Every structure is written in structure tokens, then in C-alpha cells.
Amino acid sequence: MSVDHPAGVRPAQARGPRQIIAASIGNLAEWYDWYVYSFLTAYFAPQIFPGHDRLAQTLSSFAVFAVGFFLRPIGGLVVGALADRWGRRNTLTLTILAMGAASLIIAVVPTYSSIGIGAPIILVFARLVSGLSIGGEFAANTTFLVESAPEGRRGFYSSFQYVSTTIGQLIASGLSAILVGTLSDDAMNSWGWRIGFVVGGLIALVGLWIRRSAVETHAPSAERRPGLFEAIVRYPKQSLMIIGVTVAGTISYYTWTTYLPNYAEQNKFDPGKALIISTISLAFFTLLQPVAGALSDRIGRKPLLIIFSGAFALGIVPALALIRSGPSFAGYLAISLLGMILLSGFTSISAAVNAEIIPGHVRAAGIGFPYSLTVALFGGTAPVIGTAMAKAGHAGLFGWWVAVLCVVSLVVYLIMPETHRRPLQE
């Protein structure tokens, strides 16, 4: 049951492991569903989309993946505004219900051979629901986690945003690897891929139950109800800063965690081995998050962000070239793990950095809209842009696209103020 507190007050009882768990389980459910779509797309795309060109079908599937991202800004704005007006906890319940429903819709969607064009239409609808849900989830979850943190530990608490995200992705990757390893190709193509989405619906139910015990961290007063666009209108500089902070992180994250396995497969790397490497790398990535977040509480946010963006700007082109050259299992694993180390410099603290930029009464919407808009434009499009470049015979250009965006954020990181010792604005 939600607990009432004066506006802006973060109660002492909200600062504990149960807040982290309540936020994390729902975030896990949200992102498990989002990523199981990516990992299993090679199996369900031929069932949902017409034609016989598997690369074209994969491209269509990733296009739907990107379309879902373009509802994330709307979710971040609308659901974020609800979190600012009605509290974080209620909106977190709403987002996990929506994601569970979307997952189950995909689990039972008929094939193209059964209902024709209706199959991709249903799939698009489900991904749009997912996009709205995840946009709202990040807006409410970010503020909920950081507002629950004691002073001096916001980076550590912030890191659990991507701990839960990565555990969800890890479960998706692991389950996909198990399904591919135990079921025949015919079974995977006909019904095996549906298991992944059924599991997503079950995880959402567990998350809904756990979130019932969450303590509200922001109870706005009746006299101070922010409008839908108040954060953008009153704090345009902060909104632009969040976009600049996010650009490099989102393109690098989705390139490394979502597109890289498919990129390796497009360059003749064994799909089963690619999934195994992805699973190992994600487990390693999860362990890095609290370490990097705690480090930022000591030395600041900027050093981690600068090292991340600079290293990715310099290294992404040669890293993808090495993947195209056909590395061994050990070589591909080493490339993947190194990227995860660098990427943690962004992922572990992005929630804290964003929350430290925007005042509390508009924090959820103020983060949710610019962040989700940036992810939609540069993160959600990463797989489809990379796949399209590969199909056009210019796979090497994608790395340069990522490098340019990393340079953009690097400039922002260099000029932005350090925020790790500042109290949160109310």
C-alpha cells in the first residue's frame, strides 16, 4: 500500500534493499521481454512475415523492434508525468502490467500462413504496447531508485537499473540458448520461440506481486501538480543535457548487447556460440554495475563517462572489423568482455546523472521524455541500421556511425558540471 509523505520527502524506510528489489524485479520483467524478442527473432520472423529471404525477414523484425522504440518517448512523457503527479509506485505497477500483456500477445500470435497480414499487425501492436511501457518504466524506475538512495550512495543505487536490465537480458539469452540447444530447428521455428514470451508474462506476474510492498518516494502536494510539458518548458537546458548524456550510451549499449550477436552471425559466426558468448558477457556486465556505481560515488560521474565515450569512439570501428574477420570463440569473447567493461562507465550511473540534473517535482517526466526520445532515435534504430548497412554491402560503415555519436557525448561529458556530491533538487 502506498505511504503518504510530504512532497519531496524521501522516507528513511524507503532507503533499503526492499526498494532496490521492488524496482529491479519489474525492470527485469520489462527488459527480459524486450530482449527475448531480439534473441529469438531469427526463429519467429519467418512465421510472421511473408517471403523466403531470411535476411529480409530479420530486417522486418528489427524494423518492428525500432517502431516500438518510437513510442518510448510518449511513454516517458505521459507515464513520467503520472509519476510526478500521482507518485512513482502506482506507475511502476501500470508499466509491468502492460509489458506482461504485450508478452502474452506475442506468445499466441497466429502465423502469417494462418491469418496473412494480420500476423505482423498483431506483432506491431504488441511492440507498441511494450514501447509505451518501457518508456514509462524508465521514467518512474529511475526516479524511484535514486530517490530511495541515501546521500553518497546514489551511484551505487543507480547501478541496479542496469543490473536488473541485464539480468532480464541474461535470462532471455540463457533461455534462448537452452531452447536452441535442446529443440530441433523445426520445433524452434514452429512453436519453440513462443516459450520465451510465455515466460515473460509469468515474470511480469511475479514482479507485480513484489512491487506491492514498495514504499512511495515522492508524494506531490495537491497545490503542485506539474503539467505534461512543464519539464521541457521550464528546464530546456537540462533536457538537452540529458539528450547529450544519453546519445553515446544508448547507441553503444544496443550495439554491444543487442546487435553484436546478430552481427557476428551475419559474418558466419556460429549462432549457438554467439548466444553463449552473449550470455557470459552479460553475466560479467551485471557484476560490474555496482562496482562502477560505487566508484562514481567516490571519484565522480565524469571520469567514468569520459573514459567510456572516448574508448568507444576510438575502438568501435576496429572491434567490428575484428568480428568481420572471423575471430575464434576466445577472440570474440575477449572483444565482447572488453566492451562491457567500458560500457559500464555509462550504464552504472546514467540513472543517477539524469536524476541529479532535473528537479524532483518534474523529475520522472523530465528524464523520461528526452531520454526515451534519444533511445528511440539512436538506440532502437541501431540493429535495423546495422542490418540494413550489411544488406547493402557496407557493414563497415556502422562502426563509424557509432563513433561519431560517441564523440558528441564526449564533448557533453567534458563540459558538464560534476554532480555526484550535490543534493537532489526538490
Short mmCIF file of C-alpha atoms in Angstrom, two decimals:
data_model
loop_
_atom_site.label_atom_id
_atom_site.label_comp_id
_atom_site.label_asym_id
_atom_site.label_seq_id
_atom_site.Cartn_x
_atom_site.Cartn_y
_atom_site.Cartn_z
CA MET A 1 0.00 0.00 0.00
CA SER A 2 1.34 3.46 -0.86
CA VAL A 3 2.55 5.60 2.03
CA ASP A 4 1.79 9.33 2.08
CA HIS A 5 4.62 11.77 2.81
CA PRO A 6 5.06 15.48 2.27
CA ALA A 7 6.11 16.39 -1.24
CA GLY A 8 9.75 15.72 -1.96
CA VAL A 9 10.39 13.77 1.25
CA ARG A 10 12.29 10.52 0.85
CA PRO A 11 11.39 8.46 3.93
CA ALA A 12 14.10 6.58 5.80
CA GLN A 13 12.26 3.30 5.46
CA ALA A 14 12.39 3.72 1.68
CA ARG A 15 16.18 3.56 1.76
CA GLY A 16 16.87 -0.12 1.79
CA PRO A 17 17.18 -3.35 -0.14
CA ARG A 18 13.43 -3.81 -0.49
CA GLN A 19 13.24 -0.68 -2.64
CA ILE A 20 16.00 -1.97 -4.88
CA ILE A 21 14.29 -5.37 -5.18
CA ALA A 22 10.88 -3.84 -5.90
CA ALA A 23 12.33 -1.69 -8.65
CA SER A 24 14.61 -4.38 -10.01
CA ILE A 25 12.08 -7.21 -10.41
CA GLY A 26 9.80 -5.11 -12.54
CA ASN A 27 12.65 -3.75 -14.61
CA LEU A 28 13.88 -7.32 -15.08
CA ALA A 29 10.48 -8.37 -16.39
CA GLU A 30 10.25 -5.40 -18.72
CA TRP A 31 13.64 -5.94 -20.28
CA TYR A 32 13.50 -9.73 -20.40
CA ASP A 33 10.55 -9.40 -22.75
CA TRP A 34 12.23 -6.69 -24.78
CA TYR A 35 15.37 -8.73 -25.38
CA VAL A 36 13.87 -12.16 -25.86
CA TYR A 37 12.29 -10.61 -28.94
CA SER A 38 15.74 -9.80 -30.29
CA PHE A 39 17.33 -13.14 -29.43
CA LEU A 40 14.51 -15.22 -30.96
CA THR A 41 13.79 -13.02 -33.97
CA ALA A 42 15.57 -15.38 -36.38
CA TYR A 43 13.05 -18.09 -35.48
CA PHE A 44 9.74 -16.24 -35.39
CA ALA A 45 10.38 -13.74 -38.21
CA PRO A 46 9.78 -16.38 -40.96
CA GLN A 47 6.50 -17.31 -39.24
CA ILE A 48 5.20 -13.73 -39.03
CA PHE A 49 6.49 -12.04 -42.18
CA PRO A 50 5.93 -13.15 -45.81
CA GLY A 51 8.62 -14.14 -48.29
CA HIS A 52 11.60 -16.50 -48.33
CA ASP A 53 14.57 -14.15 -47.81
CA ARG A 54 15.58 -14.73 -44.18
CA LEU A 55 17.73 -11.59 -44.02
CA ALA A 56 14.80 -9.52 -45.30
CA GLN A 57 12.53 -11.14 -42.70
CA THR A 58 15.06 -10.38 -39.96
CA LEU A 59 15.24 -6.80 -41.18
CA SER A 60 11.43 -6.56 -40.99
CA SER A 61 11.52 -7.93 -37.46
CA PHE A 62 14.12 -5.40 -36.37
CA ALA A 63 12.11 -2.65 -38.05
CA VAL A 64 9.20 -3.58 -35.76
CA PHE A 65 11.70 -3.54 -32.88
CA ALA A 66 12.61 0.04 -33.82
CA VAL A 67 8.96 1.09 -34.22
CA GLY A 68 8.32 0.10 -30.61
CA PHE A 69 11.12 2.39 -29.54
CA PHE A 70 9.38 5.37 -31.08
CA LEU A 71 6.53 5.08 -28.58
CA ARG A 72 9.04 5.16 -25.72
CA PRO A 73 9.20 8.99 -25.67
CA ILE A 74 5.41 9.15 -25.40
CA GLY A 75 5.51 6.61 -22.59
CA GLY A 76 8.32 8.52 -20.90
CA LEU A 77 6.38 11.78 -21.12
CA VAL A 78 2.87 10.59 -20.24
CA VAL A 79 3.71 7.92 -17.69
CA GLY A 80 6.51 10.10 -16.31
CA ALA A 81 4.01 12.91 -15.78
CA LEU A 82 1.73 10.47 -13.96
CA ALA A 83 4.65 9.52 -11.72
CA ASP A 84 5.24 13.20 -10.92
CA ARG A 85 1.55 13.83 -10.23
CA TRP A 86 0.45 10.57 -8.56
CA GLY A 87 3.68 9.00 -7.28
CA ARG A 88 6.25 6.54 -8.59
CA ARG A 89 4.84 3.31 -7.16
CA ASN A 90 1.47 3.34 -8.95
CA THR A 91 3.08 3.98 -12.32
CA LEU A 92 5.52 1.11 -11.81
CA THR A 93 2.53 -1.19 -11.33
CA LEU A 94 0.97 0.09 -14.54
CA THR A 95 4.10 -0.42 -16.64
CA ILE A 96 4.69 -4.02 -15.55
CA LEU A 97 1.06 -4.94 -16.26
CA ALA A 98 1.35 -3.55 -19.78
CA MET A 99 4.59 -5.39 -20.52
CA GLY A 100 3.20 -8.70 -19.29
CA ALA A 101 0.16 -8.30 -21.53
CA ALA A 102 2.30 -7.49 -24.57
CA SER A 103 4.48 -10.54 -23.97
CA LEU A 104 1.49 -12.87 -23.84
CA ILE A 105 0.03 -11.37 -27.03
CA ILE A 106 3.19 -12.28 -28.92
CA ALA A 107 3.18 -15.76 -27.36
CA VAL A 108 -0.17 -16.54 -29.01
CA VAL A 109 0.07 -14.50 -32.25
CA PRO A 110 -1.01 -16.60 -35.27
CA THR A 111 1.42 -17.14 -38.14
CA TYR A 112 1.30 -15.36 -41.49
CA SER A 113 0.24 -18.58 -43.16
CA SER A 114 -2.81 -18.69 -40.86
CA ILE A 115 -4.17 -15.14 -40.97
CA GLY A 116 -2.00 -13.31 -43.50
CA ILE A 117 -1.26 -9.63 -42.89
CA GLY A 118 -2.99 -9.83 -39.51
CA ALA A 119 0.07 -11.58 -38.04
CA PRO A 120 2.55 -8.69 -38.44
CA ILE A 121 -0.18 -6.22 -37.43
CA ILE A 122 -0.68 -8.02 -34.12
CA LEU A 123 3.08 -8.15 -33.61
CA VAL A 124 3.40 -4.41 -34.22
CA PHE A 125 0.59 -3.72 -31.73
CA ALA A 126 2.32 -5.76 -29.04
CA ARG A 127 5.64 -3.97 -29.58
CA LEU A 128 3.91 -0.59 -29.41
CA VAL A 129 2.47 -1.55 -26.01
CA SER A 130 5.96 -2.62 -24.98
CA GLY A 131 7.41 0.68 -26.14
CA LEU A 132 4.93 2.71 -24.11
CA SER A 133 5.53 0.51 -21.11
CA ILE A 134 9.33 0.66 -21.18
CA GLY A 135 9.37 4.41 -21.76
CA GLY A 136 7.22 4.83 -18.68
CA GLU A 137 9.16 2.21 -16.73
CA PHE A 138 12.45 4.00 -17.11
CA ALA A 139 10.96 7.36 -16.16
CA ALA A 140 9.39 6.06 -12.94
CA ASN A 141 12.07 3.49 -12.14
CA THR A 142 14.98 5.90 -12.45
CA THR A 143 13.46 8.41 -10.09
CA PHE A 144 12.27 5.71 -7.68
CA LEU A 145 15.71 4.13 -7.36
CA VAL A 146 17.72 7.32 -7.00
CA GLU A 147 15.23 8.93 -4.61
CA SER A 148 15.44 5.82 -2.43
CA ALA A 149 19.21 6.15 -2.06
CA PRO A 150 20.96 7.65 1.00
CA GLU A 151 23.23 10.60 0.30
CA GLY A 152 26.56 9.50 -1.08
CA ARG A 153 25.22 6.22 -2.49
CA ARG A 154 23.18 7.37 -5.47
CA GLY A 155 25.67 5.91 -7.94
CA PHE A 156 25.50 2.52 -6.24
CA TYR A 157 21.69 2.52 -6.17
CA SER A 158 21.61 3.81 -9.74
CA SER A 159 23.62 0.81 -10.90
CA PHE A 160 20.74 -1.54 -10.16
CA GLN A 161 18.81 -0.01 -13.04
CA TYR A 162 21.14 -1.88 -15.40
CA VAL A 163 21.75 -4.78 -13.02
CA SER A 164 18.07 -5.66 -13.36
CA THR A 165 18.02 -4.79 -17.04
CA THR A 166 20.99 -7.05 -17.67
CA ILE A 167 19.66 -9.90 -15.53
CA GLY A 168 16.49 -9.75 -17.61
CA GLN A 169 18.57 -9.84 -20.76
CA LEU A 170 20.73 -12.60 -19.30
CA ILE A 171 17.69 -14.75 -18.58
CA ALA A 172 16.45 -14.07 -22.11
CA SER A 173 19.82 -15.00 -23.58
CA GLY A 174 20.20 -18.08 -21.40
CA LEU A 175 16.70 -19.36 -22.12
CA SER A 176 17.20 -18.74 -25.84
CA ALA A 177 20.46 -20.71 -25.75
CA ILE A 178 18.73 -23.59 -23.94
CA LEU A 179 15.85 -23.65 -26.41
CA VAL A 180 18.19 -23.56 -29.42
CA GLY A 181 20.39 -26.25 -27.91
CA THR A 182 17.61 -28.67 -26.95
CA LEU A 183 14.96 -28.23 -29.65
CA SER A 184 15.26 -29.05 -33.33
CA ASP A 185 15.17 -26.28 -35.90
CA ASP A 186 11.67 -27.34 -36.94
CA ALA A 187 10.43 -27.21 -33.35
CA MET A 188 12.02 -23.79 -32.75
CA ASN A 189 10.52 -22.38 -35.92
CA SER A 190 7.04 -23.75 -35.30
CA TRP A 191 6.43 -23.36 -31.54
CA GLY A 192 9.64 -23.27 -29.51
CA TRP A 193 10.11 -19.50 -29.78
CA ARG A 194 6.71 -18.94 -28.13
CA ILE A 195 8.02 -20.36 -24.84
CA GLY A 196 10.22 -17.30 -24.39
CA PHE A 197 7.23 -14.94 -24.43
CA VAL A 198 5.15 -17.12 -22.11
CA VAL A 199 7.98 -16.95 -19.57
CA GLY A 200 7.96 -13.17 -19.94
CA GLY A 201 4.32 -13.00 -18.92
CA LEU A 202 4.98 -15.17 -15.85
CA ILE A 203 7.91 -12.99 -14.75
CA ALA A 204 5.68 -9.91 -15.01
CA LEU A 205 3.16 -11.50 -12.61
CA VAL A 206 5.91 -12.17 -10.06
CA GLY A 207 7.11 -8.59 -10.41
CA LEU A 208 3.62 -7.24 -9.87
CA TRP A 209 3.33 -9.17 -6.60
CA ILE A 210 6.72 -7.99 -5.31
CA ARG A 211 6.07 -4.36 -6.14
CA ARG A 212 3.07 -4.31 -3.81
CA SER A 213 5.49 -3.83 -0.89
CA ALA A 214 7.25 -0.79 -2.37
CA VAL A 215 7.31 2.46 -0.37
CA GLU A 216 6.45 5.66 -2.22
CA THR A 217 9.40 8.07 -2.54
CA HIS A 218 7.60 11.11 -3.91
CA ALA A 219 4.15 12.26 -2.81
CA PRO A 220 3.41 15.52 -4.62
CA SER A 221 1.17 18.07 -2.95
CA ALA A 222 -2.24 18.95 -4.32
CA GLU A 223 -1.02 22.53 -4.87
CA ARG A 224 1.91 21.47 -7.05
CA ARG A 225 0.71 19.32 -9.94
CA PRO A 226 3.13 19.74 -12.84
CA GLY A 227 1.77 19.94 -16.36
CA LEU A 228 2.59 17.44 -19.09
CA PHE A 229 5.26 19.60 -20.73
CA GLU A 230 6.41 21.57 -17.68
CA ALA A 231 9.83 19.93 -17.51
CA ILE A 232 10.60 20.72 -21.15
CA VAL A 233 9.29 24.30 -20.99
CA ARG A 234 10.86 25.27 -17.65
CA TYR A 235 14.10 23.29 -17.93
CA PRO A 236 15.13 23.21 -21.63
CA LYS A 237 18.87 23.31 -20.88
CA GLN A 238 18.61 20.29 -18.57
CA SER A 239 16.51 18.43 -21.16
CA LEU A 240 19.16 18.99 -23.83
CA MET A 241 21.86 17.89 -21.42
CA ILE A 242 20.08 14.58 -20.80
CA ILE A 243 19.95 14.02 -24.57
CA GLY A 244 23.67 14.71 -24.86
CA VAL A 245 24.49 12.45 -21.94
CA THR A 246 22.42 9.60 -23.41
CA VAL A 247 23.40 9.56 -27.11
CA ALA A 248 26.69 7.66 -26.76
CA GLY A 249 25.37 5.34 -24.08
CA THR A 250 22.28 4.21 -25.94
CA ILE A 251 23.94 3.59 -29.33
CA SER A 252 26.81 1.73 -27.66
CA TYR A 253 24.55 -0.29 -25.38
CA TYR A 254 22.22 -1.55 -28.10
CA THR A 255 25.10 -2.13 -30.49
CA TRP A 256 27.00 -4.22 -27.96
CA THR A 257 24.19 -6.10 -26.24
CA THR A 258 21.53 -6.47 -28.96
CA TYR A 259 23.09 -6.14 -32.40
CA LEU A 260 26.53 -7.69 -31.84
CA PRO A 261 25.34 -11.35 -31.71
CA ASN A 262 23.36 -10.85 -34.93
CA TYR A 263 26.32 -9.02 -36.49
CA ALA A 264 28.56 -11.97 -35.71
CA GLU A 265 26.02 -14.38 -37.21
CA GLN A 266 25.78 -12.27 -40.38
CA ASN A 267 29.56 -12.71 -40.67
CA LYS A 268 29.35 -16.52 -40.49
CA PHE A 269 29.88 -16.93 -36.74
CA ASP A 270 28.00 -19.91 -35.29
CA PRO A 271 24.63 -18.71 -33.83
CA GLY A 272 24.76 -21.08 -30.87
CA LYS A 273 28.28 -19.93 -29.92
CA ALA A 274 27.25 -16.29 -30.33
CA LEU A 275 24.43 -16.81 -27.83
CA ILE A 276 26.80 -18.49 -25.37
CA ILE A 277 29.25 -15.58 -25.60
CA SER A 278 26.39 -13.12 -25.16
CA THR A 279 25.27 -14.95 -22.01
CA ILE A 280 28.77 -14.99 -20.49
CA SER A 281 29.32 -11.32 -21.32
CA LEU A 282 26.01 -10.27 -19.81
CA ALA A 283 26.76 -12.11 -16.56
CA PHE A 284 30.10 -10.31 -16.36
CA PHE A 285 28.41 -6.99 -17.20
CA THR A 286 25.92 -7.47 -14.35
CA LEU A 287 28.69 -7.90 -11.78
CA LEU A 288 30.42 -4.73 -13.00
CA GLN A 289 27.46 -2.40 -12.40
CA PRO A 290 27.53 -1.98 -8.57
CA VAL A 291 31.33 -1.73 -8.62
CA ALA A 292 31.31 1.08 -11.19
CA GLY A 293 28.37 2.81 -9.49
CA ALA A 294 30.10 2.78 -6.10
CA LEU A 295 33.31 4.03 -7.74
CA SER A 296 31.42 7.02 -9.14
CA ASP A 297 30.23 7.90 -5.62
CA ARG A 298 33.91 8.28 -4.69
CA ILE A 299 35.56 9.86 -7.72
CA GLY A 300 32.60 11.41 -9.53
CA ARG A 301 30.48 10.67 -12.59
CA LYS A 302 32.54 12.49 -15.22
CA PRO A 303 35.69 10.33 -15.21
CA LEU A 304 33.69 7.16 -15.94
CA LEU A 305 31.66 8.85 -18.68
CA ILE A 306 34.73 10.34 -20.37
CA ILE A 307 36.66 7.06 -20.38
CA PHE A 308 33.64 5.17 -21.75
CA SER A 309 32.85 7.54 -24.62
CA GLY A 310 36.47 8.16 -25.59
CA ALA A 311 37.34 4.47 -25.69
CA PHE A 312 34.23 3.55 -27.70
CA ALA A 313 34.85 6.38 -30.17
CA LEU A 314 38.35 5.08 -30.83
CA GLY A 315 37.69 1.36 -30.57
CA ILE A 316 34.31 0.53 -32.12
CA VAL A 317 35.49 0.52 -35.77
CA PRO A 318 38.45 -1.85 -35.22
CA ALA A 319 36.34 -4.02 -32.88
CA LEU A 320 33.66 -4.59 -35.52
CA ALA A 321 36.37 -5.17 -38.13
CA LEU A 322 37.77 -7.95 -35.96
CA ILE A 323 34.31 -9.53 -35.73
CA ARG A 324 34.01 -9.41 -39.54
CA SER A 325 37.40 -11.11 -39.87
CA GLY A 326 36.03 -14.28 -38.26
CA PRO A 327 37.59 -14.45 -34.79
CA SER A 328 37.85 -17.59 -32.71
CA PHE A 329 35.47 -18.22 -29.82
CA ALA A 330 38.08 -16.83 -27.39
CA GLY A 331 38.76 -13.80 -29.57
CA TYR A 332 35.09 -12.86 -29.89
CA LEU A 333 34.60 -13.37 -26.14
CA ALA A 334 37.56 -11.09 -25.33
CA ILE A 335 36.21 -8.35 -27.60
CA SER A 336 32.77 -8.64 -26.02
CA LEU A 337 34.06 -8.53 -22.42
CA LEU A 338 36.28 -5.51 -23.06
CA GLY A 339 33.34 -3.61 -24.46
CA MET A 340 31.27 -4.49 -21.40
CA ILE A 341 33.93 -3.04 -19.07
CA LEU A 342 33.92 0.26 -20.94
CA LEU A 343 30.13 0.36 -21.30
CA SER A 344 29.64 0.04 -17.52
CA GLY A 345 31.10 3.54 -17.20
CA PHE A 346 27.80 4.80 -18.62
CA THR A 347 25.20 2.22 -17.65
CA SER A 348 26.03 2.09 -13.94
CA ILE A 349 25.46 5.80 -13.39
CA SER A 350 23.10 7.04 -16.09
CA ALA A 351 20.10 6.98 -13.74
CA ALA A 352 21.97 8.98 -11.08
CA VAL A 353 23.32 11.52 -13.57
CA ASN A 354 19.89 12.15 -15.06
CA ALA A 355 18.19 12.41 -11.66
CA GLU A 356 20.82 14.87 -10.46
CA ILE A 357 20.09 17.16 -13.40
CA ILE A 358 16.29 17.57 -13.04
CA PRO A 359 14.29 18.88 -10.02
CA GLY A 360 12.14 16.37 -8.14
CA HIS A 361 8.67 17.77 -8.90
CA VAL A 362 9.19 17.15 -12.66
CA ARG A 363 11.92 14.50 -12.44
CA ALA A 364 10.11 11.49 -13.91
CA ALA A 365 8.76 13.27 -17.00
CA GLY A 366 11.87 15.45 -17.20
CA ILE A 367 14.02 12.34 -17.52
CA GLY A 368 11.57 10.08 -19.31
CA PHE A 369 10.87 12.16 -22.42
CA PRO A 370 14.36 13.35 -23.51
CA TYR A 371 15.98 10.06 -22.51
CA SER A 372 13.42 7.91 -24.33
CA LEU A 373 13.44 10.17 -27.38
CA THR A 374 17.21 9.75 -27.63
CA VAL A 375 16.97 5.99 -27.18
CA ALA A 376 14.29 5.82 -29.88
CA LEU A 377 16.35 7.80 -32.37
CA PHE A 378 19.75 6.26 -31.73
CA GLY A 379 19.37 3.08 -29.66
CA GLY A 380 16.30 1.40 -31.08
CA THR A 381 17.46 2.04 -34.62
CA ALA A 382 20.93 0.54 -34.08
CA PRO A 383 20.01 -3.06 -35.06
CA VAL A 384 17.97 -2.05 -38.10
CA ILE A 385 20.59 0.46 -39.33
CA GLY A 386 23.37 -2.08 -38.86
CA THR A 387 21.41 -4.83 -40.61
CA ALA A 388 20.45 -2.52 -43.48
CA MET A 389 24.08 -1.48 -43.98
CA ALA A 390 25.12 -5.13 -44.02
CA LYS A 391 22.42 -5.96 -46.56
CA ALA A 392 23.63 -3.08 -48.76
CA GLY A 393 27.18 -4.43 -48.59
CA HIS A 394 28.57 -1.66 -46.35
CA ALA A 395 28.78 -3.35 -42.95
CA GLY A 396 31.92 -1.40 -42.02
CA LEU A 397 30.11 1.97 -42.06
CA PHE A 398 28.08 1.16 -38.95
CA GLY A 399 31.09 1.42 -36.66
CA TRP A 400 31.79 4.96 -37.89
CA TRP A 401 28.18 5.93 -37.12
CA VAL A 402 28.62 4.74 -33.54
CA ALA A 403 31.99 6.52 -33.21
CA VAL A 404 30.58 9.88 -34.32
CA LEU A 405 27.78 9.72 -31.74
CA CYS A 406 30.26 8.81 -29.02
CA VAL A 407 32.28 11.93 -29.84
CA VAL A 408 29.12 14.05 -29.49
CA SER A 409 28.54 12.79 -25.96
CA LEU A 410 32.23 13.06 -25.10
CA VAL A 411 32.02 16.83 -25.68
CA VAL A 412 28.99 16.99 -23.35
CA TYR A 413 30.78 14.98 -20.66
CA LEU A 414 33.78 17.30 -20.80
CA ILE A 415 31.78 20.49 -20.30
CA MET A 416 29.01 19.33 -17.95
CA PRO A 417 29.31 20.02 -14.19
CA GLU A 418 30.14 17.26 -11.73
CA THR A 419 27.02 16.32 -9.74
CA HIS A 420 27.88 13.37 -7.51
CA ARG A 421 28.22 15.45 -4.32
CA ARG A 422 25.23 17.70 -4.92
CA PRO A 423 21.98 17.03 -3.01
CA LEU A 424 18.98 16.16 -5.18
CA GLN A 425 16.89 19.15 -6.17
CA GLU A 426 13.33 19.12 -4.88
#
